[in-house]
XYZ file of C-alpha atoms in Angstrom:
458
model
C -22.809 -1.294 56.683
C -25.357 0.110 53.908
C -27.826 -3.168 54.040
C -27.739 -2.007 58.013
C -28.280 1.690 58.078
C -30.720 0.861 54.928
C -32.344 -1.564 57.183
C -32.225 1.266 60.375
C -33.622 4.254 57.957
C -36.817 1.491 56.655
C -37.289 0.967 60.704
C -37.452 4.381 61.304
C -39.767 5.303 58.512
C -42.090 2.200 59.649
C -42.143 3.596 62.555
C -43.026 6.849 62.113
C -46.428 5.921 59.610
C -47.067 3.581 62.667
C -46.905 6.908 64.825
C -48.733 8.755 62.986
C -51.498 6.685 62.190
C -51.907 5.998 65.871
C -51.850 10.065 66.801
C -54.934 9.615 64.402
C -56.648 7.095 65.264
C -56.389 8.930 69.355
C -57.438 11.824 67.652
C -60.399 10.736 65.847
C -61.329 8.416 69.066
C -60.724 11.627 71.360
C -63.610 13.499 69.212
C -65.422 11.304 69.574
C -65.823 10.213 73.186
C -64.840 13.598 74.420
C -68.313 15.350 73.057
C -71.570 15.253 75.229
C -73.829 15.426 72.861
C -73.752 14.563 69.184
C -75.923 13.250 66.907
C -78.168 9.744 68.168
C -75.956 7.634 64.955
C -72.503 8.659 66.322
C -72.994 8.863 69.819
C -73.591 4.833 71.209
C -71.425 1.626 71.986
C -73.590 -0.107 69.434
C -72.494 2.355 66.634
C -69.075 2.950 68.122
C -66.723 1.059 65.409
C -64.491 -1.651 66.119
C -60.060 -0.715 65.717
C -60.089 -3.576 62.170
C -63.011 -1.519 61.080
C -61.776 2.006 61.412
C -60.710 3.097 57.882
C -59.090 6.229 57.135
C -58.895 8.041 53.943
C -56.369 10.846 52.130
C -57.727 13.476 49.438
C -56.393 15.835 47.899
C -58.841 16.545 44.533
C -61.197 18.580 45.771
C -61.516 21.514 43.510
C -60.911 25.406 45.037
C -62.495 28.559 43.936
C -59.800 31.261 45.387
C -60.249 35.558 44.206
C -59.346 38.483 46.033
C -61.398 41.292 47.937
C -59.931 44.236 49.087
C -59.347 43.650 52.874
C -61.665 44.752 55.752
C -60.113 47.996 57.265
C -58.081 47.837 60.482
C -57.518 49.477 63.907
C -54.637 50.801 63.578
C -54.703 52.878 67.030
C -51.701 53.137 69.405
C -50.128 50.804 67.410
C -45.670 50.728 68.784
C -44.918 51.463 65.200
C -47.009 53.814 62.138
C -45.850 53.330 59.099
C -45.114 56.490 56.902
C -44.581 57.377 53.604
C -46.027 56.691 50.071
C -45.038 53.925 47.230
C -46.098 52.552 43.194
C -45.196 48.908 43.384
C -45.324 47.548 40.118
C -48.256 44.983 41.288
C -49.954 46.082 43.622
C -50.726 49.792 42.613
C -50.494 53.246 44.555
C -50.803 53.152 49.111
C -50.179 55.814 51.082
C -49.999 56.394 55.085
C -50.284 59.340 57.360
C -49.484 59.779 60.478
C -51.712 61.336 63.587
C -50.453 61.759 66.731
C -50.716 64.108 69.980
C -47.713 65.266 71.655
C -47.166 64.963 75.455
C -45.858 67.190 78.688
C -43.354 66.032 79.641
C -43.522 68.215 82.960
C -45.750 71.070 84.680
C -45.914 74.719 84.381
C -43.416 74.778 81.326
C -43.672 78.827 80.730
C -41.315 79.411 77.363
C -42.973 83.586 77.381
C -38.961 84.929 78.833
C -36.804 82.734 77.025
C -35.809 83.030 72.838
C -37.018 79.845 71.090
C -34.467 79.165 68.260
C -36.010 76.027 66.521
C -38.566 73.629 66.960
C -38.240 70.141 64.926
C -40.438 67.169 64.843
C -38.703 63.520 65.104
C -39.693 60.503 63.733
C -36.990 57.809 64.946
C -37.224 54.924 62.156
C -37.455 51.232 63.803
C -34.894 49.977 61.777
C -32.663 49.064 58.878
C -34.562 46.438 57.338
C -38.114 48.123 58.385
C -39.251 49.561 55.627
C -41.106 48.388 52.165
C -40.258 49.946 48.993
C -37.304 51.591 47.142
C -35.498 53.371 49.489
C -33.771 55.777 47.054
C -36.655 57.490 45.344
C -36.440 61.251 47.577
C -40.094 61.749 49.522
C -41.884 64.834 50.727
C -43.166 65.061 53.832
C -45.799 67.730 55.487
C -46.698 68.617 58.609
C -49.925 70.712 59.688
C -51.660 71.199 63.194
C -54.656 68.980 64.415
C -57.967 71.253 65.224
C -59.284 67.716 66.563
C -59.342 65.917 69.737
C -57.989 62.191 69.817
C -58.772 60.112 72.622
C -56.662 57.179 73.883
C -59.799 55.500 74.899
C -61.604 55.789 71.304
C -60.950 53.482 67.808
C -59.311 54.529 64.809
C -58.906 52.337 61.761
C -57.351 52.710 58.869
C -60.005 54.706 57.474
C -60.281 57.486 59.626
C -59.150 60.738 59.879
C -59.265 64.180 62.312
C -59.585 67.012 61.052
C -56.306 69.712 60.795
C -55.169 73.367 60.112
C -54.327 74.089 56.119
C -51.320 75.984 57.242
C -48.222 74.034 56.505
C -45.583 73.704 60.193
C -43.208 72.656 58.005
C -41.734 70.165 55.607
C -39.131 68.128 54.903
C -37.989 66.546 51.521
C -34.904 63.865 50.785
C -34.146 60.021 51.245
C -35.220 58.435 54.072
C -31.905 56.731 55.533
C -32.526 53.883 58.090
C -28.796 53.210 58.086
C -26.948 56.386 59.596
C -27.134 58.577 63.241
C -27.812 62.448 63.051
C -25.828 64.421 64.243
C -27.249 67.785 66.393
C -25.802 70.758 68.457
C -27.403 72.235 71.066
C -24.563 75.005 71.428
C -20.905 73.680 71.178
C -22.877 70.458 72.153
C -22.845 67.673 69.685
C -25.031 64.568 70.436
C -25.483 61.595 68.433
C -29.140 60.034 67.557
C -30.736 57.006 65.967
C -31.487 57.519 62.242
C -34.583 59.647 62.492
C -36.440 61.950 60.000
C -35.949 65.792 61.118
C -39.271 67.705 60.164
C -38.036 71.468 61.187
C -40.662 73.434 62.015
C -41.386 76.830 60.529
C -44.867 78.039 61.565
C -43.837 81.980 62.468
C -47.818 81.869 64.331
C -46.917 77.720 65.656
C -43.747 79.153 67.426
C -45.656 81.991 69.497
C -48.210 79.543 69.693
C -45.425 78.153 71.844
C -43.569 80.258 73.439
C -47.275 81.866 75.006
C -48.855 78.595 75.968
C -49.235 80.217 79.871
C -51.273 78.676 81.584
C -51.771 75.820 79.019
C -48.495 74.218 79.602
C -50.079 73.935 83.490
C -50.963 70.327 83.223
C -51.081 67.375 80.876
C -54.617 68.086 79.719
C -55.274 71.462 79.477
C -51.744 70.943 77.233
C -54.285 68.689 75.279
C -56.633 71.352 73.960
C -54.285 73.802 73.638
C -51.660 72.340 70.901
C -54.319 68.761 69.610
C -51.236 67.116 67.809
C -50.703 66.967 64.469
C -50.687 65.347 60.819
C -47.359 63.815 59.217
C -48.884 63.811 55.455
C -46.612 62.050 52.247
C -47.232 64.525 49.215
C -44.701 64.056 47.583
C -45.637 63.675 43.292
C -47.083 60.537 42.576
C -44.968 57.871 41.665
C -43.104 55.580 39.350
C -44.208 52.299 39.287
C -41.107 51.222 41.693
C -40.863 53.650 43.369
C -41.387 55.320 46.310
C -40.890 53.629 50.102
C -43.004 52.930 53.248
C -40.786 53.116 56.299
C -42.206 51.888 59.980
C -41.837 54.653 62.255
C -41.363 53.337 65.995
C -43.065 55.118 68.753
C -41.862 53.736 72.324
C -38.021 54.881 71.628
C -37.384 58.166 73.613
C -36.630 59.950 70.659
C -40.083 60.494 68.306
C -41.602 63.617 69.677
C -41.355 67.811 69.140
C -38.327 69.413 70.705
C -37.932 72.821 71.350
C -34.563 74.557 71.589
C -33.808 77.801 73.393
C -31.166 80.290 74.819
C -28.647 78.469 73.102
C -27.828 75.316 74.783
C -31.636 74.511 76.262
C -33.945 72.473 75.217
C -37.416 70.186 75.916
C -38.843 67.361 74.520
C -42.089 66.810 74.098
C -42.440 62.950 73.337
C -45.462 60.566 71.269
C -45.027 57.529 73.425
C -47.541 55.090 75.096
C -49.852 57.530 76.510
C -50.090 59.882 73.722
C -53.358 59.000 70.557
C -52.140 58.067 67.812
C -53.325 56.402 63.857
C -52.372 55.720 60.949
C -54.811 56.458 58.174
C -54.466 54.574 54.476
C -55.142 54.941 51.618
C -54.632 51.923 48.727
C -55.868 53.026 44.684
C -54.832 49.211 42.498
C -55.944 52.052 39.180
C -54.714 50.206 36.603
C -53.201 47.297 37.829
C -53.648 43.644 36.748
C -56.021 42.895 40.010
C -58.030 46.091 39.501
C -60.304 43.712 37.169
C -61.106 41.429 39.527
C -61.463 43.050 42.123
C -65.796 43.308 42.479
C -65.817 40.568 40.265
C -65.872 36.817 43.189
C -65.294 34.914 40.171
C -61.959 31.801 40.238
C -58.670 33.296 39.043
C -55.563 31.859 38.057
C -53.888 34.254 40.075
C -54.653 35.774 43.707
C -53.143 38.290 45.577
C -52.969 39.806 49.434
C -51.554 42.615 51.295
C -51.181 44.173 54.507
C -52.505 47.738 56.110
C -56.142 47.257 54.741
C -55.165 46.276 51.317
C -56.101 42.569 49.818
C -57.229 39.203 50.248
C -57.431 35.812 49.162
C -60.943 33.906 49.680
C -60.846 30.311 49.159
C -64.072 28.639 49.017
C -64.577 24.255 48.670
C -67.363 23.490 46.564
C -66.760 19.981 46.308
C -66.014 19.455 49.705
C -69.363 18.111 50.173
C -69.176 15.147 47.933
C -67.649 13.310 51.028
C -71.736 13.681 52.061
C -73.155 12.970 49.415
C -70.848 10.490 48.238
C -71.343 8.227 51.585
C -75.298 7.639 51.807
C -75.123 11.220 54.038
C -72.906 9.105 56.655
C -70.758 11.376 59.417
C -67.397 12.216 57.615
C -65.134 13.268 60.660
C -62.044 15.595 59.374
C -58.911 13.621 60.740
C -56.284 16.370 59.508
C -55.950 18.492 56.827
C -53.831 20.839 55.680
C -53.765 23.816 52.687
C -50.799 24.495 50.169
C -51.140 27.875 48.233
C -47.716 27.844 45.355
C -46.687 30.988 45.017
C -45.027 33.956 42.570
C -41.488 34.021 43.273
C -40.239 35.944 40.749
C -42.623 38.919 41.676
C -41.090 39.610 45.140
C -38.134 41.512 44.318
C -35.814 42.314 47.159
C -37.865 45.641 48.047
C -40.967 43.920 48.025
C -39.888 40.450 50.103
C -42.434 37.650 51.315
C -44.617 38.696 54.623
C -42.671 37.511 57.651
C -46.262 35.279 58.389
C -49.015 34.705 56.707
C -52.919 33.282 57.975
C -56.437 32.235 57.658
C -60.026 33.610 58.617
C -62.337 32.439 58.384
C -65.095 35.036 56.409
C -68.881 35.276 57.499
C -72.206 35.234 55.462
C -70.956 38.803 53.822
C -67.162 38.277 52.818
C -66.315 40.262 55.808
C -63.477 38.971 57.951
C -65.055 36.341 60.699
C -63.436 37.051 64.278
C -63.289 33.311 65.399
C -62.020 32.340 68.907
C -59.036 29.284 69.261
C -56.157 28.420 67.413
C -55.741 30.406 63.785
C -53.002 28.448 61.645
C -50.197 30.310 59.930
C -48.698 29.769 56.854
C -44.965 28.234 56.300
C -42.965 29.002 53.238
C -40.956 25.708 51.581
C -37.568 26.018 51.234
C -37.427 28.189 47.637
C -41.111 29.774 49.035
C -42.707 28.523 45.993
C -45.274 27.407 48.116
C -46.816 28.604 51.170
C -48.677 26.195 53.138
C -50.554 24.900 56.800
C -50.958 21.827 58.810
C -54.395 22.856 60.079
C -54.182 19.009 61.925
C -53.501 21.045 65.122
C -55.888 24.690 64.109
C -59.271 24.878 64.702
C -59.192 27.184 62.029
C -60.126 25.881 58.959
C -59.866 21.907 60.145
C -63.657 22.581 62.144
C -64.751 24.847 59.539
C -64.514 21.777 57.334
C -65.675 20.202 59.871
C -69.055 22.508 60.412
C -69.864 22.978 56.970
C -69.841 18.896 56.461
C -71.721 18.536 59.645
C -74.405 21.222 58.230
C -74.373 20.067 55.227
C -75.417 16.442 56.335
C -78.131 17.614 58.797
C -79.749 20.383 56.421
C -78.516 19.931 52.849
C -77.060 23.154 52.736
C -74.280 24.395 51.010
C -73.044 26.530 53.025
C -69.889 27.574 52.429
C -68.896 31.382 53.086
C -64.705 30.170 52.736
C -61.875 30.995 54.826
C -59.326 34.616 53.564
C -55.667 34.566 52.870
C -53.527 37.133 54.346
C -50.815 38.422 55.705
C -50.674 38.723 59.013
C -52.822 41.415 61.022
C -49.861 41.314 63.989
C -47.645 43.495 62.365
C -48.503 47.116 61.195
C -45.458 47.788 57.571
C -46.552 47.265 54.460
C -45.996 43.231 52.905
C -48.397 41.118 49.650
C -48.140 37.926 48.497
C -49.157 36.798 44.893
C -50.851 33.925 44.586
C -50.402 30.935 41.459
C -53.629 29.493 41.780
C -53.936 28.227 38.334
C -55.835 24.018 38.496
C -53.743 23.324 35.247
C -50.837 24.455 36.183
C -48.150 21.757 37.199
C -48.515 23.222 40.272
C -51.745 24.197 42.131
C -53.468 24.667 44.770
C -54.772 21.620 46.665
C -56.178 20.894 50.008
C -55.422 17.815 51.418
C -57.852 16.092 53.727
C -56.866 12.849 56.038
C -60.727 11.441 56.861
C -62.803 8.779 58.165
C -66.954 7.439 57.573
C -68.417 6.568 60.886
C -70.499 3.112 59.896
């Protein structure tokens, strides 16, 4: 019985290996035959290789050059979720993010001139119990200011964008952000149970009077947005110590984030921040005093590299010895059939407060070291079981498999080794804070590798 199982296992492995080989052969022929215009030495019946002559070569001995750079600014406007807070990551330094947002008029022709306004509250609902990064036990302070500059939904705002505001404080909040417990709010004798949120009481008498005397400015949404352009919420806590502070995700598409005017003891009007509101984040990073600060401008190979979301950091990866595939094969066509990039990680530097990114990805670099917008499939990295490695199978991806093919073809035709490299980044699809540390040492037991399967066209 044991012998039968072993034979079955052996046959399955053989079948898998044969299937993989057939797939690679099919891929190769598809690449060659699908091209309508290729170099004359590649296309043509007289030089197409016979099936028995195809040699598939697998190698992972390429040299990799890796170092960390500051990431490009990212668009932060009109996202459903916005990060808010200030934190001091013990490895990545200090990050702070502010929210700029406008309110929407709940209905036309509102009039508060004949009523008594009891209170005004800005509410910011949390996205969820786990939608944060850092230490929630650290106290934070937020201040609210009125914008003096119009926001526009048809404008693009980035992580470096800013809008002018009146320096007179409208209100503030201090405490620990509680992402778990509901909030009880009383209107007269009626209690309402609201989801976890920050509630900032607006105490500025001049602002409350502005609401009370709005008059015709509450007639239409257009008039209202000219009268009340919006607010900015700024974290103003003292610089937190390493390991202190947190950034939380605020949800704007839920019906709970906005400005509430409570009046006449038991009545209220809610001015939402919603999908029609212009809104964006300003994000700042300060790496002063961190271990990574010294490598940001050197552009030299490093044994430890970093990636951080919210326009933070990215790791550039170059492949300087890949051109040997062409040089060592007499300038013949080298066809890349599959590729896999493996990057070891440092799990010890990702405690509970700073977990691994949900997703990682690769973006091509342009000649200026900026993120290049490429069409096609962008490969995503996946972790192994203990997250000690992140790797991506590039066989089915246009980048960087096609990137590697392109630079090989360019070198063969022109002799120019044009390797701008590819960036390893945390996913741009996630609006909140994430970061990862890579073990890119080239001499350790576990090393970063590029595995290729390729063939040389005779």
